[in-house]
C-alpha positions in Angstrom: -72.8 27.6 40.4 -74.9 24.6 39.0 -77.5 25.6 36.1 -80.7 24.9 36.6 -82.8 23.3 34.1 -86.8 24.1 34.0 -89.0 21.3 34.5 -89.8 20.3 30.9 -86.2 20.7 30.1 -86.0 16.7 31.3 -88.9 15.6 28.6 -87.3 13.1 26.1 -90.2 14.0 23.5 -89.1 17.5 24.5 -85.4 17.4 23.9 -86.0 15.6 20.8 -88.2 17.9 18.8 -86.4 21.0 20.0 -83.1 18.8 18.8 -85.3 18.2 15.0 -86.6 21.5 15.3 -83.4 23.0 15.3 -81.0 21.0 13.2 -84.4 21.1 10.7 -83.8 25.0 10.8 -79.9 25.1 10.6 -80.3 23.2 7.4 -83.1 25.0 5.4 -81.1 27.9 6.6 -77.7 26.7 4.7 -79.6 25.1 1.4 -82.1 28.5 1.6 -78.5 30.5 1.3 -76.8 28.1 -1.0 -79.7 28.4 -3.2 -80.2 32.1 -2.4 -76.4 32.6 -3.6 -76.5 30.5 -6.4 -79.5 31.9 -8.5 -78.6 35.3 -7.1 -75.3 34.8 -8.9 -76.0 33.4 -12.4 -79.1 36.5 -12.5 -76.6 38.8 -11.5 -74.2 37.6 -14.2 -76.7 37.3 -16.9 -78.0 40.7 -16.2 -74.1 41.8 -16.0 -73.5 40.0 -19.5 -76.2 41.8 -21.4 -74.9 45.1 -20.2 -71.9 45.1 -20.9 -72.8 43.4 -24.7 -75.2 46.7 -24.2 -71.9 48.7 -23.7 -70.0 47.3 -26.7 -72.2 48.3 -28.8 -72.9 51.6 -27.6 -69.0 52.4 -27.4 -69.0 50.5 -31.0 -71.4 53.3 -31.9 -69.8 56.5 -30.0 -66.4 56.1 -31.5 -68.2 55.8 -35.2 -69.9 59.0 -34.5 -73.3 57.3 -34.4 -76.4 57.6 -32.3 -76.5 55.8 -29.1 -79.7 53.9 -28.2 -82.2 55.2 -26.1 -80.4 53.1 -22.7 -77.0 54.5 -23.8 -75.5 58.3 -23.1 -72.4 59.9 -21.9 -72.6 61.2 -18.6 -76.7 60.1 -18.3 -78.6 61.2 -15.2 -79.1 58.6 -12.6 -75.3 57.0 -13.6 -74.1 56.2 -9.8 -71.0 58.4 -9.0 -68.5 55.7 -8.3 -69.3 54.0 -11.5 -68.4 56.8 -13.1 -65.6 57.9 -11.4 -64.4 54.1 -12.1 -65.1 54.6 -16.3 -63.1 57.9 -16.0 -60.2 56.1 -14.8 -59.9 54.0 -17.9 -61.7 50.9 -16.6 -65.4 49.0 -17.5 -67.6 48.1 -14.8 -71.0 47.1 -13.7 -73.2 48.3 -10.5 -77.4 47.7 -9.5 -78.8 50.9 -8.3 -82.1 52.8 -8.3 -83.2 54.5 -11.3 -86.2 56.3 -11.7 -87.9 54.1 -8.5 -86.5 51.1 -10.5 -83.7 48.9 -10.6 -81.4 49.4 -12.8 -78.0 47.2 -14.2 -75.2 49.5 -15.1 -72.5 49.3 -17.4 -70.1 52.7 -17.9 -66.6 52.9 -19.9 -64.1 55.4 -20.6 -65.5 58.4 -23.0 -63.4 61.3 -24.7 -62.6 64.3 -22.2 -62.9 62.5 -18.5 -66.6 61.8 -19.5 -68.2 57.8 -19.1 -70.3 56.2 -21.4 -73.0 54.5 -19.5 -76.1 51.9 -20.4 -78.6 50.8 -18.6 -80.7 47.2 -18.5 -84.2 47.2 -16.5 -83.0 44.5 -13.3 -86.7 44.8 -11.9 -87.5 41.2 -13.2 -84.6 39.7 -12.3 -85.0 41.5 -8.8 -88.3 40.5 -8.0 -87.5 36.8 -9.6 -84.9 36.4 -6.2 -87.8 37.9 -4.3 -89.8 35.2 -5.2 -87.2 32.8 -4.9 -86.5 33.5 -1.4 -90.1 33.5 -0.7 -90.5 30.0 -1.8 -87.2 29.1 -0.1 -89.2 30.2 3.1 -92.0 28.6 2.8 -90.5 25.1 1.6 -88.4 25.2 4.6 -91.2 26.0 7.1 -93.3 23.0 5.5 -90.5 20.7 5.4 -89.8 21.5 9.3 -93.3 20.9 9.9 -93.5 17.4 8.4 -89.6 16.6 9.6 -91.3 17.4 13.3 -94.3 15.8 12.6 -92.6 12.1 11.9 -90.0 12.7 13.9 -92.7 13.5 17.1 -94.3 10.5 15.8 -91.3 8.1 16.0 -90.0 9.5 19.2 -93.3 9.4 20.7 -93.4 5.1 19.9 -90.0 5.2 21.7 -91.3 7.4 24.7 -94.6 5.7 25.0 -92.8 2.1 25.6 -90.0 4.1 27.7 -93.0 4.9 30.1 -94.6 1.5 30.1 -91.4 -0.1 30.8 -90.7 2.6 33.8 -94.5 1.5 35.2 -93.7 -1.9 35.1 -90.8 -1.4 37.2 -92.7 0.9 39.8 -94.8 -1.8 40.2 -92.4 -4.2 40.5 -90.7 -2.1 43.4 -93.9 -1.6 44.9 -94.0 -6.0 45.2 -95.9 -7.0 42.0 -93.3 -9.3 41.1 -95.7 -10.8 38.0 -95.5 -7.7 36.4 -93.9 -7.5 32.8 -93.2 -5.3 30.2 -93.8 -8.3 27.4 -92.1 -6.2 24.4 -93.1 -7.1 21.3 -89.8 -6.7 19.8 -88.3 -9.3 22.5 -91.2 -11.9 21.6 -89.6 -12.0 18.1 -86.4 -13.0 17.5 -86.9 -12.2 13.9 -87.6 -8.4 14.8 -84.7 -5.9 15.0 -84.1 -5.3 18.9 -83.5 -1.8 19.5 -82.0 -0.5 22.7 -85.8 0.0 24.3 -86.2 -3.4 23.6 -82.9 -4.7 25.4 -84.1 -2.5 28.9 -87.6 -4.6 28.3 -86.1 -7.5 28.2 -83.1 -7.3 31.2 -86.2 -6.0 33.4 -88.3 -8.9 33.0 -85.1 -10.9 33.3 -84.5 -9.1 36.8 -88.1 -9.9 37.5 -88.3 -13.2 36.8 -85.0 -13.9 38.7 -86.4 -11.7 41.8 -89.3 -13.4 42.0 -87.9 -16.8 41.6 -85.0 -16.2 44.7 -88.1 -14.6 46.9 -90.2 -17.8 46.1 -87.6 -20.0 47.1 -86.7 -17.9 50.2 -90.3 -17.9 51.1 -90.8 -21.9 50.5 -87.7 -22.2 52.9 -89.3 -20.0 55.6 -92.7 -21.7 55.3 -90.6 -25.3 55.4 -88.4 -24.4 58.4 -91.3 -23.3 60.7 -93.6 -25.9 60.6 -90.9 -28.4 60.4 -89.8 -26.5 63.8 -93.5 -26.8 65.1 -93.3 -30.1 65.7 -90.3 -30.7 67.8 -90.6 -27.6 69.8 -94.3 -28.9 70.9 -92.7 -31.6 72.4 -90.1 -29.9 73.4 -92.5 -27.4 75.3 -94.4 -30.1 76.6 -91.3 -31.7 77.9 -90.3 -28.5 79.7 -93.7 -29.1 81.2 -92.7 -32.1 82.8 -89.0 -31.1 84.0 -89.0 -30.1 88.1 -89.7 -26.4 89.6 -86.2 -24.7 89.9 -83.6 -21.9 88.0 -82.5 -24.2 84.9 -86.2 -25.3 84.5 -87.4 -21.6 84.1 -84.0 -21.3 81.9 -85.7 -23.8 79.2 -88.9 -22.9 79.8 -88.4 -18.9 79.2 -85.7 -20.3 75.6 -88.2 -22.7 74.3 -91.1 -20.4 74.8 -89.0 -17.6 73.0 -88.4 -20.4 70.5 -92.3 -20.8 69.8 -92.4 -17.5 69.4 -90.0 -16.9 66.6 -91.6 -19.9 64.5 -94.9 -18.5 64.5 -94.0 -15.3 63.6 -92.2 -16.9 60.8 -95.1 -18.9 59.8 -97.1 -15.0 60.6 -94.7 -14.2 57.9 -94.5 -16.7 55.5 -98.4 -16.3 55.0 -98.2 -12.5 54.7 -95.6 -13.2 51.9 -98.2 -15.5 49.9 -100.1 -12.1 49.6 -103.5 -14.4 49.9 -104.4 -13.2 53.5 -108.7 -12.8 54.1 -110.1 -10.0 55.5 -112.8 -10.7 58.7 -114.2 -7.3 58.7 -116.6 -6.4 61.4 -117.1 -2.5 63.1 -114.9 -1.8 65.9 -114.5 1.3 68.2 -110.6 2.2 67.6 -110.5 3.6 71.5 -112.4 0.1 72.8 -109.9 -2.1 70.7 -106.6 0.2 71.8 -107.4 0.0 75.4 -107.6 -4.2 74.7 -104.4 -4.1 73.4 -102.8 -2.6 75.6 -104.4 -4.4 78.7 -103.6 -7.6 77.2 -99.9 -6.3 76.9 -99.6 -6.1 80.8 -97.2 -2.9 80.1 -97.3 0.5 81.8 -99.0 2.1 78.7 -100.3 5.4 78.3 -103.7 5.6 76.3 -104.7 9.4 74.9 -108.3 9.5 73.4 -108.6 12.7 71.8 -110.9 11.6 69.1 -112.8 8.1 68.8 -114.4 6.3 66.1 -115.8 3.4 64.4 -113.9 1.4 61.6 -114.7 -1.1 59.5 -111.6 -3.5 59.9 -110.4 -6.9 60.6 -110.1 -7.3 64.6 -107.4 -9.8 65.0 -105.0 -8.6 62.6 -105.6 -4.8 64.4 -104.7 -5.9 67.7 -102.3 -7.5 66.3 -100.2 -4.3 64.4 -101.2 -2.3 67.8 -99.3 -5.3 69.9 -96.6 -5.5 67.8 -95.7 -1.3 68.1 -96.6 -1.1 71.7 -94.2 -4.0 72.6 -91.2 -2.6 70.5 -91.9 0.5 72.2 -91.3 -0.9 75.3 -88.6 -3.5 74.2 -86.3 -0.9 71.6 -87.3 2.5 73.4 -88.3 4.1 77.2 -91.1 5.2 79.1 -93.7 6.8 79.2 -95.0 4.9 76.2 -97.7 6.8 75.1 -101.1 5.3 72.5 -102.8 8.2 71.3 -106.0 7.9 69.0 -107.1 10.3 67.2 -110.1 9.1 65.1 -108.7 6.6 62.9 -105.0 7.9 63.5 -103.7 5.7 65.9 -99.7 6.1 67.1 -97.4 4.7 69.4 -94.7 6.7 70.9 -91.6 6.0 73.3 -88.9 8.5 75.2 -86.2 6.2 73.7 -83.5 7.2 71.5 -85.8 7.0 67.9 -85.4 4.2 65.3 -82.1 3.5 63.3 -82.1 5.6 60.1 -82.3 2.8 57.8 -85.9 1.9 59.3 -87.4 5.2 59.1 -85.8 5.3 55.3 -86.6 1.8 54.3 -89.1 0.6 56.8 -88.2 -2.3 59.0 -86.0 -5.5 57.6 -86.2 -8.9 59.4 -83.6 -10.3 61.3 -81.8 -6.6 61.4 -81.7 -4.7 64.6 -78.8 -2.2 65.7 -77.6 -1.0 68.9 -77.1 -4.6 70.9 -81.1 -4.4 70.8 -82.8 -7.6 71.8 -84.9 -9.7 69.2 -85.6 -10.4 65.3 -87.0 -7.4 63.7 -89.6 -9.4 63.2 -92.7 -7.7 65.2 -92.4 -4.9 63.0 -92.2 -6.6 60.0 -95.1 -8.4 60.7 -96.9 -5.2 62.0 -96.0 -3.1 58.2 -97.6 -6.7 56.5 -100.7 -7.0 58.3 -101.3 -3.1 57.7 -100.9 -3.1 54.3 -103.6 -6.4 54.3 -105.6 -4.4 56.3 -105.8 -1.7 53.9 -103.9 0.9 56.2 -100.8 3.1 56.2 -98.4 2.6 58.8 -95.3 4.8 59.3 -91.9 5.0 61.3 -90.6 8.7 62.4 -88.6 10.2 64.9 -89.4 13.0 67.1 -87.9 16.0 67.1 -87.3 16.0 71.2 -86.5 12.8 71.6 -88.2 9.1 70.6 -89.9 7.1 68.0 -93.1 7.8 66.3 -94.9 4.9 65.0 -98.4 6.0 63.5 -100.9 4.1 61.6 -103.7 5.3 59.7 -106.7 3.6 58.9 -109.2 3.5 55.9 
């Protein structure tokens, strides 16, 4: 079983102060008890020291048969039980306990008849001189975590911050803004230390510039093929013109007029590609324009009018998308071939057997069809580039009972 992260589990700014945060913590945590262990040591000792010095002199005193001090006694009240029991064995020892509601240091020996000599030394400074050591210890480590997440929130934020810039530069590269660049500062100056940030920066403008130089120069070659082809196939057309009625005539006739076809739409293409297409916008009635289209087809096309209305749009380049999917519906799929408009929904749809995965994953690709299908996978193409100039969505699905879905939305 696969854990699950939460959502904000995946934040880089995220990971890296809850990384400061706690490596900040593990080491306050170790110097707080180094220090803790330390002090708490040498004002243990200290306090250990003076009573047993206390002790000498009080056992100094007993065995001359003078008075002990007023910290000093055999067998005094408050003496903790296994101290004693440890001075009546013949041994010298030390223990911090309560005494009176105070701590205490004590120090017992051995005494005559199984009794202990005991002193005592007031600890309540030394006790509340830890207290106030570990107080401080807490307090200095909370402010030190504070400003280590502080600057450390800071500098990963710079990192994040030109993380996301270079990530929306490459989004908008994907989505065919090939001028876009990340122009880091850092790769500007070859004096500057380049940090790994810096390095993705620069390989994606790089890629970009590479990209955009192969399309360029696949669209200059396009653009050059077809209208170098114009000319020869107009007189070759006109030629075909001249040649006598009969089977091989309507052979080249039918090959040079597919011919013509295929240059234009390349030409079609190559201008698409320059991204510098004009709008003529005028009103048009979706339902009037649909039942143009497919008139002008000459197919057996279905058209469904369950909501009409008027759009502000560019007429030619319309009729144009809505030629495009009703002839691939009848060319790629079967009838019924059905137009349905729906206010400015307008789809397409054939009894076929549905488009290839890769077009309703990636949308359609030139010069790629599948199945022993007939053509160029151009009409689409050219359908998806004069949507997105007219401003429009248009999208490739397949039903669930059979056939494909083209639909196109208008804005």
């Amino acid at each position: 079983m696969r854990l699950t992260l939460p959502r904000w589990a995946g934040t880089l700014a995220v990971k890296a102060a809850v990384f400061i945060t706690v490596m900040c913590c593990a080491l306050a945590a170790l110097l707080g008890v180094l220090v803790h262990v330390s002090v708490t040591n040498q004002t243990v000792g200290q306090a250990r020291d003076l009573a047993l010095s206390r002790l000498e002199d009080a056992t100094t005193a007993y065995e001359a048969g003078d008075t002990l001090g007023r910290f000093a006694g055999v067998d005094p009240p408050g003496l903790p039980e296994s101290l004693r029991e440890l001075a009546v064995a013949g041994d010298r020892g030390t223990m911090v306990a309560e005494h009176e509601g105070r701590p205490a240091m004590w120090a017992a020996g051995p005494a005559s008849g199984d009794r202990a000599l005991a002193v005592q030394v007031d600890y309540a400074q030394q006790e509340r001189t830890i207290a106030a050591l570990d107080r401080s210890i807490i307090w200095s480590s909370v402010l030190a975590i504070g400003a280590t997440l502080l600057v450390g929130a800071f500098a990963v934020t710079r990192v994040t911050r030109r993380l996301h810039a270079t990530a929306r530069v490459a989004r908008r590269i994907s989505a065919g803004d090939l001028d876009a660049r990340v122009d880091d500062p850092r790769t500007q100056d070859a004096s500057r230390p380049q940090d790994e940030v810096a390095a993705v920066a620069a390989a994606l403008d790089s890629m970009a510039a590479s990209l955009q130089g192969k399309l360029l120069s696949e669209q200059r070659f396009t653009a050059d093929v077809a209208h170098e082809l114009r000319t020869p196939l107009t007189g070759l057309h006109a030629a075909a013109e001249l040649l006598p009625p009969g089977r091989p005539t309507e052979l080249v006739r039918d090959r040079v007029g597919a011919l013509r076809t295929l240059t234009e739409d390349l030409l079609e293409i190559s201008r698409l590609d320059t991204g510098r297409e004009k709008l003529d916008l005028d009103t048009e009635r979706v339902a009037a324009l649909a039942e143009r289209v497919v008139r002008a087809s000459g197919t057996e096309t279905e058209v469904v009018v369950v909501r009409d209305v008027s759009v502000e749009t560019d007429r030619r380049r319309l009729e144009r998308v809505l030629g495009n999917l009703v002839a691939n519906a009848h060319r790629h799929g079967r009838g019924p071939v059905v137009l349905t408009v729906d206010g400015p929904v307008v789809s397409v749809r054939d009894h076929g057997d549905g488009f290839p995965e890769y077009l309703v994953e990636h949308g359609p690709q030139r010069f790629r069809t599948e199945g022993g299908a007939r053509g160029h996978g151009l009409g689409l193409t050219i359908a998806l580039g004069q949507a997105e100039v007219l401003g429009a969505k248009l999208s490739f699905e397949n039903a669930v009972d059979g056939g494909a879905i083209a639909t196109l939305v208008l804005r």
